[in-house]
Coordinates of C-alpha atoms and ligand atoms in Angstrom, one line a residue:
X1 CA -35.1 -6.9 19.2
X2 CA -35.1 -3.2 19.5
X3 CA -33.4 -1.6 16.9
X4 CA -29.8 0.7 18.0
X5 CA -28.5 3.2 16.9
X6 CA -24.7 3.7 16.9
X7 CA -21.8 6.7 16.2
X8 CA -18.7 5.8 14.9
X9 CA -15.7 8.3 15.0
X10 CA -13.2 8.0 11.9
X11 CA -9.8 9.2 12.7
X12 CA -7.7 10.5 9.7
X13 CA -4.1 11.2 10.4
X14 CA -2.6 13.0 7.6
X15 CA 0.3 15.3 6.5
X16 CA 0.6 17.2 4.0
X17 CA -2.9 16.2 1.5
X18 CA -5.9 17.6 1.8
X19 CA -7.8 16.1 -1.9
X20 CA -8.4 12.7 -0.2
X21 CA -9.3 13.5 3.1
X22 CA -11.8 16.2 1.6
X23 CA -13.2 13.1 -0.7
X24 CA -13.3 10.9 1.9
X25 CA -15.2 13.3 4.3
X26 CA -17.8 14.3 1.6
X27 CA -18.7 10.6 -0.1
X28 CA -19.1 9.8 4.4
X29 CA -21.2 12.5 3.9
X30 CA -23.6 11.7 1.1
X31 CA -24.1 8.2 2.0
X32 CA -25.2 9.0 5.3
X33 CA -26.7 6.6 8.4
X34 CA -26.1 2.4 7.3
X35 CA -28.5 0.3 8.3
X36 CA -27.1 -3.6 9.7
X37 CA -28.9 -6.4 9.2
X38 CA -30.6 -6.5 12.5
X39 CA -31.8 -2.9 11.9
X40 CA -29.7 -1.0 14.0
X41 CA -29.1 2.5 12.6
X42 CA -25.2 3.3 12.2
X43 CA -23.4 7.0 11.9
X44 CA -20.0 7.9 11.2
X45 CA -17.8 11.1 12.1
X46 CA -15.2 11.8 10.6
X47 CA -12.6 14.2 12.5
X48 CA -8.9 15.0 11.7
X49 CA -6.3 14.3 14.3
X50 CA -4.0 16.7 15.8
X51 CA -0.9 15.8 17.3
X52 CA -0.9 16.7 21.4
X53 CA 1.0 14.6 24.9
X54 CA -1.2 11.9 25.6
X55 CA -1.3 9.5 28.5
X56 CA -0.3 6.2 27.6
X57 CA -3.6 5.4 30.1
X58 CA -5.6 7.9 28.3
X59 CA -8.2 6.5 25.7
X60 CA -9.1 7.6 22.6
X61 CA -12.5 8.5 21.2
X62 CA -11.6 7.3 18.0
X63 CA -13.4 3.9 16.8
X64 CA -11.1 3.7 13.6
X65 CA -8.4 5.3 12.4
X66 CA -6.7 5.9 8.6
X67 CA -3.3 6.8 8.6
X68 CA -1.5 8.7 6.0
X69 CA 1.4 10.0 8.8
X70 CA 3.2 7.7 10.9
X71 CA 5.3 6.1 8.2
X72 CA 7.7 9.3 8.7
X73 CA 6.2 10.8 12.1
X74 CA 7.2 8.8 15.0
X75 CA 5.2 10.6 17.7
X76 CA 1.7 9.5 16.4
X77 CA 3.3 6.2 15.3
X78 CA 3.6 5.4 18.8
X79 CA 0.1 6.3 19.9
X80 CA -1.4 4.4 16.8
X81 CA 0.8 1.1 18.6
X82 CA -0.9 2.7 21.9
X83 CA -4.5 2.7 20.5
X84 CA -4.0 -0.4 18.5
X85 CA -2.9 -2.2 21.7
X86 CA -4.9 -0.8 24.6
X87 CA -7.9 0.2 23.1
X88 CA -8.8 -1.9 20.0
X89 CA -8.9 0.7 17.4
X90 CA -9.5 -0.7 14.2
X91 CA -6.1 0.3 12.3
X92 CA -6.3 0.0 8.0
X93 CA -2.6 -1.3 9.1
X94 CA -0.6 -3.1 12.2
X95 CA 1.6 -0.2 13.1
X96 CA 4.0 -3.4 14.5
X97 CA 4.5 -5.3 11.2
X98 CA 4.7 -2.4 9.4
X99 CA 7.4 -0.9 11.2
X100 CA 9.6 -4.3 11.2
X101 CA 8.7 -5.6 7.9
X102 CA 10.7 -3.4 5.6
X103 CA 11.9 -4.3 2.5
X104 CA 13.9 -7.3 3.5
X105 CA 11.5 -8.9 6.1
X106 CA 8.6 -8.7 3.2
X107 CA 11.2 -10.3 0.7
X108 CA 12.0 -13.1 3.5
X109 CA 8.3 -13.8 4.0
X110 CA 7.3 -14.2 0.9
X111 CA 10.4 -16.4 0.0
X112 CA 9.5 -18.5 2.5
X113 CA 5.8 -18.8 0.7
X114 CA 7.5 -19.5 -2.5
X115 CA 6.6 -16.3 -4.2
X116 CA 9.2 -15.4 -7.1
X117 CA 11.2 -12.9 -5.8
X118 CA 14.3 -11.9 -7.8
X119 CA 17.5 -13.3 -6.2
X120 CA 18.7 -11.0 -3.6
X121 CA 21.6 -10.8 -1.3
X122 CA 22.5 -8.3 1.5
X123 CA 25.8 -7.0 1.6
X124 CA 27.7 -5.7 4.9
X125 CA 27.6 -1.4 5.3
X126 CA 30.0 0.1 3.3
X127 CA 30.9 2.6 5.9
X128 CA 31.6 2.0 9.3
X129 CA 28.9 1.7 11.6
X130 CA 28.4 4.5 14.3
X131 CA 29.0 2.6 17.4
X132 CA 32.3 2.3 19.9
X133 CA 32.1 -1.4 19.5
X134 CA 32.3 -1.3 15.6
X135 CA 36.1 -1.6 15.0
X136 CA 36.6 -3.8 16.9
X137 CA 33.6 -6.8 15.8
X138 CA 34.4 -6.0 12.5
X139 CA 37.8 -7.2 12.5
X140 CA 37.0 -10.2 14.8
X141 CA 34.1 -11.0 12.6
X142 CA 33.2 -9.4 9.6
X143 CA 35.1 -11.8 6.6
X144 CA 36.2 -10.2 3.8
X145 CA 34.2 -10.7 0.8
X146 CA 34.0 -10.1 -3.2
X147 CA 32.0 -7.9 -4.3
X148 CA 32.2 -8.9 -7.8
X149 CA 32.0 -12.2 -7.5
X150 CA 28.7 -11.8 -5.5
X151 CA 27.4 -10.0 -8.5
X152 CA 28.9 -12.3 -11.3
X153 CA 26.7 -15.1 -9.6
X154 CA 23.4 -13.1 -9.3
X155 CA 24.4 -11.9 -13.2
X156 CA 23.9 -8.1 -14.6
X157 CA 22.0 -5.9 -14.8
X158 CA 21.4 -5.8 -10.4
X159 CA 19.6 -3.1 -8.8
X160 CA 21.2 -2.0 -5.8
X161 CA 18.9 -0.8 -3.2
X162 CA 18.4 -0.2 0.6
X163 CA 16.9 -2.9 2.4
X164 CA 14.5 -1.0 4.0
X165 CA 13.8 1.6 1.2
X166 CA 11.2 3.9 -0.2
X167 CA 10.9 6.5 -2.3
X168 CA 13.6 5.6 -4.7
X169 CA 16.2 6.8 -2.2
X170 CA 19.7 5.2 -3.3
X171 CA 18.3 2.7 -5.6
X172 CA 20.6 2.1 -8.7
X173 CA 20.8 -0.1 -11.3
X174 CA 24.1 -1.7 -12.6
X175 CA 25.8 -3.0 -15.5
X176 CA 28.9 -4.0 -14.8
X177 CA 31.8 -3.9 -12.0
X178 CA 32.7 -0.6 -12.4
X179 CA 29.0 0.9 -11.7
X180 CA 28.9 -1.8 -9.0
X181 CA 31.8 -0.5 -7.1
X182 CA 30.5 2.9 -7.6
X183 CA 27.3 2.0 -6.1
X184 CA 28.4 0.5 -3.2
X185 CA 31.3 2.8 -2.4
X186 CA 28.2 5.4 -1.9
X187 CA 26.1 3.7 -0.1
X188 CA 27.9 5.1 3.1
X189 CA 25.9 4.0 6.3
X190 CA 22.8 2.6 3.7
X191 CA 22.4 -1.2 4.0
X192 CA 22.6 -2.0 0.7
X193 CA 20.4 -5.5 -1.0
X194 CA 21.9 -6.6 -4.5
X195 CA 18.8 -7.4 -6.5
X196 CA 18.8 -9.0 -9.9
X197 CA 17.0 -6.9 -12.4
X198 CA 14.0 -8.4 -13.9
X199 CA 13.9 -7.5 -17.9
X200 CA 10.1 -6.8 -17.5
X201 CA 7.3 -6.7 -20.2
X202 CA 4.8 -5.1 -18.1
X203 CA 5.2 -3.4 -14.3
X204 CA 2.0 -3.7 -12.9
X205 CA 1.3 -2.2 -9.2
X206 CA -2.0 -2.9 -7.3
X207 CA -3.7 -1.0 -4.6
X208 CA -5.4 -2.8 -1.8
X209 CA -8.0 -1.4 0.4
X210 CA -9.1 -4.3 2.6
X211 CA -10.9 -6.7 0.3
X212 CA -10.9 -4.9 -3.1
X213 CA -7.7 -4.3 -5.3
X214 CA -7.1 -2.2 -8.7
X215 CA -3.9 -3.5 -10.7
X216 CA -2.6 -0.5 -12.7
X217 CA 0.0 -0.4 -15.4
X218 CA 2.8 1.6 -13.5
X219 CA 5.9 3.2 -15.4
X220 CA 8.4 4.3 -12.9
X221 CA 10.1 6.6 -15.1
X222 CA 7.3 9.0 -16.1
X223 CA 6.7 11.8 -14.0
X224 CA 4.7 11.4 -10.9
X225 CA 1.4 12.3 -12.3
X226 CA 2.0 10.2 -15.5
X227 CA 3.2 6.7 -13.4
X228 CA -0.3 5.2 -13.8
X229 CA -1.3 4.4 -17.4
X230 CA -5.4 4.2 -17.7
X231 CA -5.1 0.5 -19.3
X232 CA -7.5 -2.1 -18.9
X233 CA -7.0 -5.8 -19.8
X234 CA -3.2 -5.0 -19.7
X235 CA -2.5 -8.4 -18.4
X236 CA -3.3 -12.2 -19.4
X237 CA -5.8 -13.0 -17.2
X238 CA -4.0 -15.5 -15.1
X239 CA -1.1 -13.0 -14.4
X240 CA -4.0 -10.6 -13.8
X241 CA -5.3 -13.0 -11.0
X242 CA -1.8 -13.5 -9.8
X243 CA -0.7 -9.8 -9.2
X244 CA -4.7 -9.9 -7.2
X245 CA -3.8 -12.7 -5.4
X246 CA -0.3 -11.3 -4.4
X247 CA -1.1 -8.2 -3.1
X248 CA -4.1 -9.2 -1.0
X249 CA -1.2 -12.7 0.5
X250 CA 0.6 -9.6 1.6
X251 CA -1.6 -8.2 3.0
X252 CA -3.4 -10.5 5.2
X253 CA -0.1 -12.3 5.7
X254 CA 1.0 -8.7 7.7
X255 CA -2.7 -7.6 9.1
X256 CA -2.4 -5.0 6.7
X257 CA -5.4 -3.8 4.9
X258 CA -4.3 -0.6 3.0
X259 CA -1.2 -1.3 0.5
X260 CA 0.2 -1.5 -2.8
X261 CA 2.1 -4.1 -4.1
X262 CA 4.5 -3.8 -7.0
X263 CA 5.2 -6.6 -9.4
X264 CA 7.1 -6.8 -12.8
X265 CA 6.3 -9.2 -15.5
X266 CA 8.1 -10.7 -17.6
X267 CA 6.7 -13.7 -19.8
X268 CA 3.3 -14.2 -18.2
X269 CA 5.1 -14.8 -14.7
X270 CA 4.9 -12.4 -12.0
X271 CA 8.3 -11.1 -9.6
X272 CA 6.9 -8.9 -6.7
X273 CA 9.6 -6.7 -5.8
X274 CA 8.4 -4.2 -3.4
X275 CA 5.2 -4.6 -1.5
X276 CA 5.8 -3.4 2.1
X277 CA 4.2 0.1 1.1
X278 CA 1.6 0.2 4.0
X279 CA -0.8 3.5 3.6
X280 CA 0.2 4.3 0.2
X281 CA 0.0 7.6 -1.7
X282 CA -3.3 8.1 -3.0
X283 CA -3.4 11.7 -4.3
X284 CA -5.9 12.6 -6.8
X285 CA -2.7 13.5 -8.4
X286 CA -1.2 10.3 -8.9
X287 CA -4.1 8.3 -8.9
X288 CA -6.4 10.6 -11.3
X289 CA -9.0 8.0 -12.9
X290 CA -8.6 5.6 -10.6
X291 CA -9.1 8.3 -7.6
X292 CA -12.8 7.3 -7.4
X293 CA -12.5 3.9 -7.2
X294 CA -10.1 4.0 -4.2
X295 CA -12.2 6.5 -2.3
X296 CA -15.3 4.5 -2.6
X297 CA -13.1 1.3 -1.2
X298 CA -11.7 3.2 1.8
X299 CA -15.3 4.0 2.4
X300 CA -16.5 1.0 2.1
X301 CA -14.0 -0.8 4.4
X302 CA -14.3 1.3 6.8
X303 CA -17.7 1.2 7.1
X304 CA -17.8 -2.2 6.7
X305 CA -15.5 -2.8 9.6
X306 CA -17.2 -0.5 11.7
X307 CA -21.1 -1.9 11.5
X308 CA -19.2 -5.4 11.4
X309 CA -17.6 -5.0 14.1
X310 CA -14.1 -5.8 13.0
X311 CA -11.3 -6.2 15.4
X312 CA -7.7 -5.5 14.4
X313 CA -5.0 -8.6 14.5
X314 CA -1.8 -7.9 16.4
X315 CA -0.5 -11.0 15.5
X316 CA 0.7 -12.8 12.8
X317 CA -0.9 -16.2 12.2
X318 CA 2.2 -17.5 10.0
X319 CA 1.8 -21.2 10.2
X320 CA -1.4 -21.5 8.4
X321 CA 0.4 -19.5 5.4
X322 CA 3.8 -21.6 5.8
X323 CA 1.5 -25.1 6.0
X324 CA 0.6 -24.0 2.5
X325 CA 4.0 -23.0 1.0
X326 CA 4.9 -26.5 2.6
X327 CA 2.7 -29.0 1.6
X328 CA 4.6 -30.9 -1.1
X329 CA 1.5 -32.1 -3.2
X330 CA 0.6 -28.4 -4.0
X331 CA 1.8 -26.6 -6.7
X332 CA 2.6 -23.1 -7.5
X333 CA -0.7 -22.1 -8.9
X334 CA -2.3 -24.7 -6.4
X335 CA -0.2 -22.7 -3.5
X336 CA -1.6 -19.6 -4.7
X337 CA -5.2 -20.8 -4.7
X338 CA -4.8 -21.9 -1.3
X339 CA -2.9 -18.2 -0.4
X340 CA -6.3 -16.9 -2.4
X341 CA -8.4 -18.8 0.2
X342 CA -6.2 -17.7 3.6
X343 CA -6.9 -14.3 2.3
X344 CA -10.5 -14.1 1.5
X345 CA -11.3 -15.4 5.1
X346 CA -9.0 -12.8 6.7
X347 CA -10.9 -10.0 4.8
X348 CA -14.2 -11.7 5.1
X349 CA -14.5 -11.0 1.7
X350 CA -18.0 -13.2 0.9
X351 CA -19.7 -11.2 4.0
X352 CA -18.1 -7.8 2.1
X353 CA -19.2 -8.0 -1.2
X354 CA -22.4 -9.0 0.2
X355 CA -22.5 -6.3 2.9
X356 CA -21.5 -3.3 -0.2
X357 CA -24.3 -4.9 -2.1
X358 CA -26.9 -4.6 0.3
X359 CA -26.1 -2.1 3.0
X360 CA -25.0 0.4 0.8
X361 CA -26.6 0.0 -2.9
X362 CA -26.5 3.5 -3.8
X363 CA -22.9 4.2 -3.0
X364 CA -21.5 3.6 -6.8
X365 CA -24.5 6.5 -8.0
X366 CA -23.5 8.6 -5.2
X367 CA -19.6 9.0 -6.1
X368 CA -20.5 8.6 -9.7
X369 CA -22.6 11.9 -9.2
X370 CA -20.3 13.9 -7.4
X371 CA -17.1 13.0 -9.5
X372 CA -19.6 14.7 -12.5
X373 CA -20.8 17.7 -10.6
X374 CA -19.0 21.1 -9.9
X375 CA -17.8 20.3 -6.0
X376 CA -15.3 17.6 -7.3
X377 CA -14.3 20.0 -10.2
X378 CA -13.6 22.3 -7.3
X379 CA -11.4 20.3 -4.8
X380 CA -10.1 19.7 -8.3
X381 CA -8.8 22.6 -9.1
X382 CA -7.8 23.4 -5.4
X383 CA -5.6 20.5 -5.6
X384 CA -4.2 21.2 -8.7
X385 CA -3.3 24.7 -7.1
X386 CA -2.1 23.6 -4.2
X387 CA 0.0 20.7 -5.8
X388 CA 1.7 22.6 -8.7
X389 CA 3.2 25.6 -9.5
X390 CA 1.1 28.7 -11.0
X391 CA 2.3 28.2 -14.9
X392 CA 1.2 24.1 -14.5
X393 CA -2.4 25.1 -13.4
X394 CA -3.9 24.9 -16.7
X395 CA -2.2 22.5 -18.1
X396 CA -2.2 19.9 -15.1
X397 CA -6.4 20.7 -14.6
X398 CA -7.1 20.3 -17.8
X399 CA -5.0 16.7 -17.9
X400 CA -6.9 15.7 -14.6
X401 CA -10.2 16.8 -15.7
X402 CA -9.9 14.7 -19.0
X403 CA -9.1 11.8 -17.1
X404 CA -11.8 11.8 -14.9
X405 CA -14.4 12.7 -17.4
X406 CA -13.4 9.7 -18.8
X407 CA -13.6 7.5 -15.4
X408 CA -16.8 9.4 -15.7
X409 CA -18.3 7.8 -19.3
X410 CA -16.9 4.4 -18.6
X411 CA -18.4 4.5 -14.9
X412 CA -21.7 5.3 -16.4
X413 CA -22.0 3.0 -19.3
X414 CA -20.2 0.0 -16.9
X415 CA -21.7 0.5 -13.6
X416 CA -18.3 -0.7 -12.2
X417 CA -14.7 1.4 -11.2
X418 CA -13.1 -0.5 -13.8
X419 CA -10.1 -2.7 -13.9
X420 CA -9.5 -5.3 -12.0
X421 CA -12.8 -6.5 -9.6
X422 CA -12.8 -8.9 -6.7
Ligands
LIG1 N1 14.7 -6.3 -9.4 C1 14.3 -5.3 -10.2 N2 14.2 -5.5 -11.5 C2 13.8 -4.5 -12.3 N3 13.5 -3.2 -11.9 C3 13.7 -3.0 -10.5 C4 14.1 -4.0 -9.6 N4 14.1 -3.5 -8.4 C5 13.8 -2.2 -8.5 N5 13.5 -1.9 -9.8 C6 13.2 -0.5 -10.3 O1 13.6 0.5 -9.4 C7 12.4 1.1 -8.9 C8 12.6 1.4 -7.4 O2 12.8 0.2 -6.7 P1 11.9 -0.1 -5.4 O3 10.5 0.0 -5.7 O4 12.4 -1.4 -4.9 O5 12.4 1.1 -4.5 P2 11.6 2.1 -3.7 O6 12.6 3.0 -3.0 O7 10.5 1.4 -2.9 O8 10.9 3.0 -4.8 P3 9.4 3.5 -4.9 O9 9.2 4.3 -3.7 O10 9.3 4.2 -6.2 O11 8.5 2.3 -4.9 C9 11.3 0.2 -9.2 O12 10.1 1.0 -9.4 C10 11.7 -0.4 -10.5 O13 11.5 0.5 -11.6
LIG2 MG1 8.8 0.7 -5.3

């Protein structure tokens, strides 16, 4: 066999950030050409797309493509559906599930597997919806209902929230009838889920990128740059497997391959209550210590799907999930062992770990000596400059700097990101 040599083009379609990208680009850059197994010789590009008309017939030269923009920019949305469709681009996420499984299709689905999701009910617009035909449906066929007595049986505290939310727009929790009425009298033209509130011990979110996930203590009410604790061993180890196991179900359940997953715990058992959060912020802002680890992941997915060849699913293969959640003889745990399973084989993860291993050995030394040396200080401080106003600088570079001096010693004396492994 004669050995090949191949170019792969990355596509990164971003907004606003400029620290990943940048991290992304340079670690491509430092590892340089990846050898297969046959021999072949593999090279990647990594360009920045710009937004232009495009042919629904043209094609693209991208091989891959990461997306950081379409959640809220609808012209490239569609061509990612485009490229996805026409042209096999390897996506991180289906553009199609991700756009019709909000909130409530995600709670639905994993219902249906028997995850324990909080009880939730979805109550009728408040306002009047903006159609001619709206009067009169509503009084042929929208029955009255109590409001209370909806929220007497789910019991207080409830979160009310959008169903297809984000960003903690219009998400309020609620004590008692007053507050309730409140809520939903504001909720206008939002389509509002009652959500009982989970009295959690620990909130816990996990990133996935393809067949690696971090589980990171989360607390929602500290400032964005403080929401991620550096914890390790914050969980029993079975709820630590769980939240793993949960994120990555997700994930392959929806073709997606670049999410985070929230879950609250309470007791040693796990409540996912938001998980549909396909291309998630990771901002070496928010993500600080753990900023390294998810770089080297999206680099190693991608590669890995590029030399292997991977081909994005458009479809969903829900049977072979819903056999387990139906099979009588399982239970939970023995339901989520067989979720584990469905999972692993979508993200090939056996033929991953061993690819990382022994396509790209170096790659944990490589980042390790770039997050130590002065070109990661720099995009560093740039970020910090470009993220924060001029009287934060100092204090907000020192804070980063601390923390990834710290991913820094434990990354050298570990040999490992930290957290949570395979
Ligand atoms: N059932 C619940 N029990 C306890 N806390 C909850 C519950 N639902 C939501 N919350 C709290 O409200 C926050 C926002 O809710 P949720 O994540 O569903 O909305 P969101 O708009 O997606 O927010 P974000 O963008 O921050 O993830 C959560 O981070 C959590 O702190
Ligand atoms: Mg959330």
């Amino acid at each position: 066999m004669t050995a090949t040599a191949t170019r792969h083009l990355i596509g990164l379609l971003l907004g606003t950030e400029d620290d990943w990208p940048t991290a992304f680009e340079e670690i491509l850059r430092r590892l340089g050409p990846v050898q297969d197994p046959a021999g072949g010789t593999h090279e990647f590009d990594v360009e920045r797309i710009t937004i232009e008309p495009f042919s629904l017939r043209s094609r693209p030269r991208y091989d891959l493509v990461i997306d950081r923009l379409a959640y809220w920019y609808y012209h490239p949305r569609e061509w990612l559906k485009k490229v996805a469709m026409m042209d096999g681009v390897y996506l991180l996420n289906s553009p199609f599930t991700f756009q019709s499984m909000e909130k409530h299709a995600a709670y639905c689905a994993m219902m249906r597997l028997g995850l324990k999701i909080p009880e939730t009910v979805l109550v009728p617009f408040k306002n009047p919806v903006d159609n001619a035909r709206y009067a009169y449906t509503s009084a042929r066929y929208n029955q009255p209902f109590d409001l209370d007595a909806i929220a007497e049986k789910i019991g207080y505290p409830i979160f009310m929230k959008p169903y297809d939310g984000g960003a903690w727009r219009g998400v309020t929790r609620i004590r008692n009838a007053t507050e309730l009425h409140a809520a939903y009298d504001a909720s206008g033209e939002m389509l509002m889920h009652l959500q009982k509130a989970v009295d959690f011990d620990v909130f816990a979110r996990s990133l996935s990128i393809g067949a690696e996930t971090m589980v990171m203590k989360f607390q929602p009410d500290e400032p964005m740059h403080a929401r991620y604790a550096v914890e390790h061993g914050f969980l029993p180890a079975e709820a630590g497997a769980e939240v793993v196991t949960i994120g990555r179900l997700v994930n392959a359940f929806f073709r997606w391959a670049f999410n985070s997953c929230e879950t609250l715990i309470k007791d040693g058992e796990v409540y996912p209550i938001d998980y549909a959060n396909a291309c998630p912020d990771v901002a070496l802002t928010s993500l600080h210590y753990y900023f390294p680890w998810a770089m080297k992941a999206l680099v190693k997915w991608t590669v890995f799907a590029l030399v292997s060849g991977r081909k994005g699913r458009l479809d969903l293969d829900t049977d072979k999930f819903f056999a387990v959640a139906d099979d009588p003889h399982l239970s939970y745990e023995e339901k989520l062992e067989g979720y584990r399973a469905l999972a692993d084989e979508y993200f090939d993860a056996a033929r991953y770990y061993d690819f990382c291993a022994s396509r790209m050995p170096r790659l944990d030394e490589i980042v390790l000596d770039w997050v130590a040396g002065p070109d990661f200080d720099q995009l560093l401080v740039q970020t910090v400059k470009s993220t924060y106003p001029e009287h934060e600088h100092d204090r907000f570079i020192a804070h980063l700097r601390g923390l990834l001096d710290l991913w820094v010693r434990d990354e050298s004396a570990s040999g490992s990101g930290g957290g949570h492994g395979p």
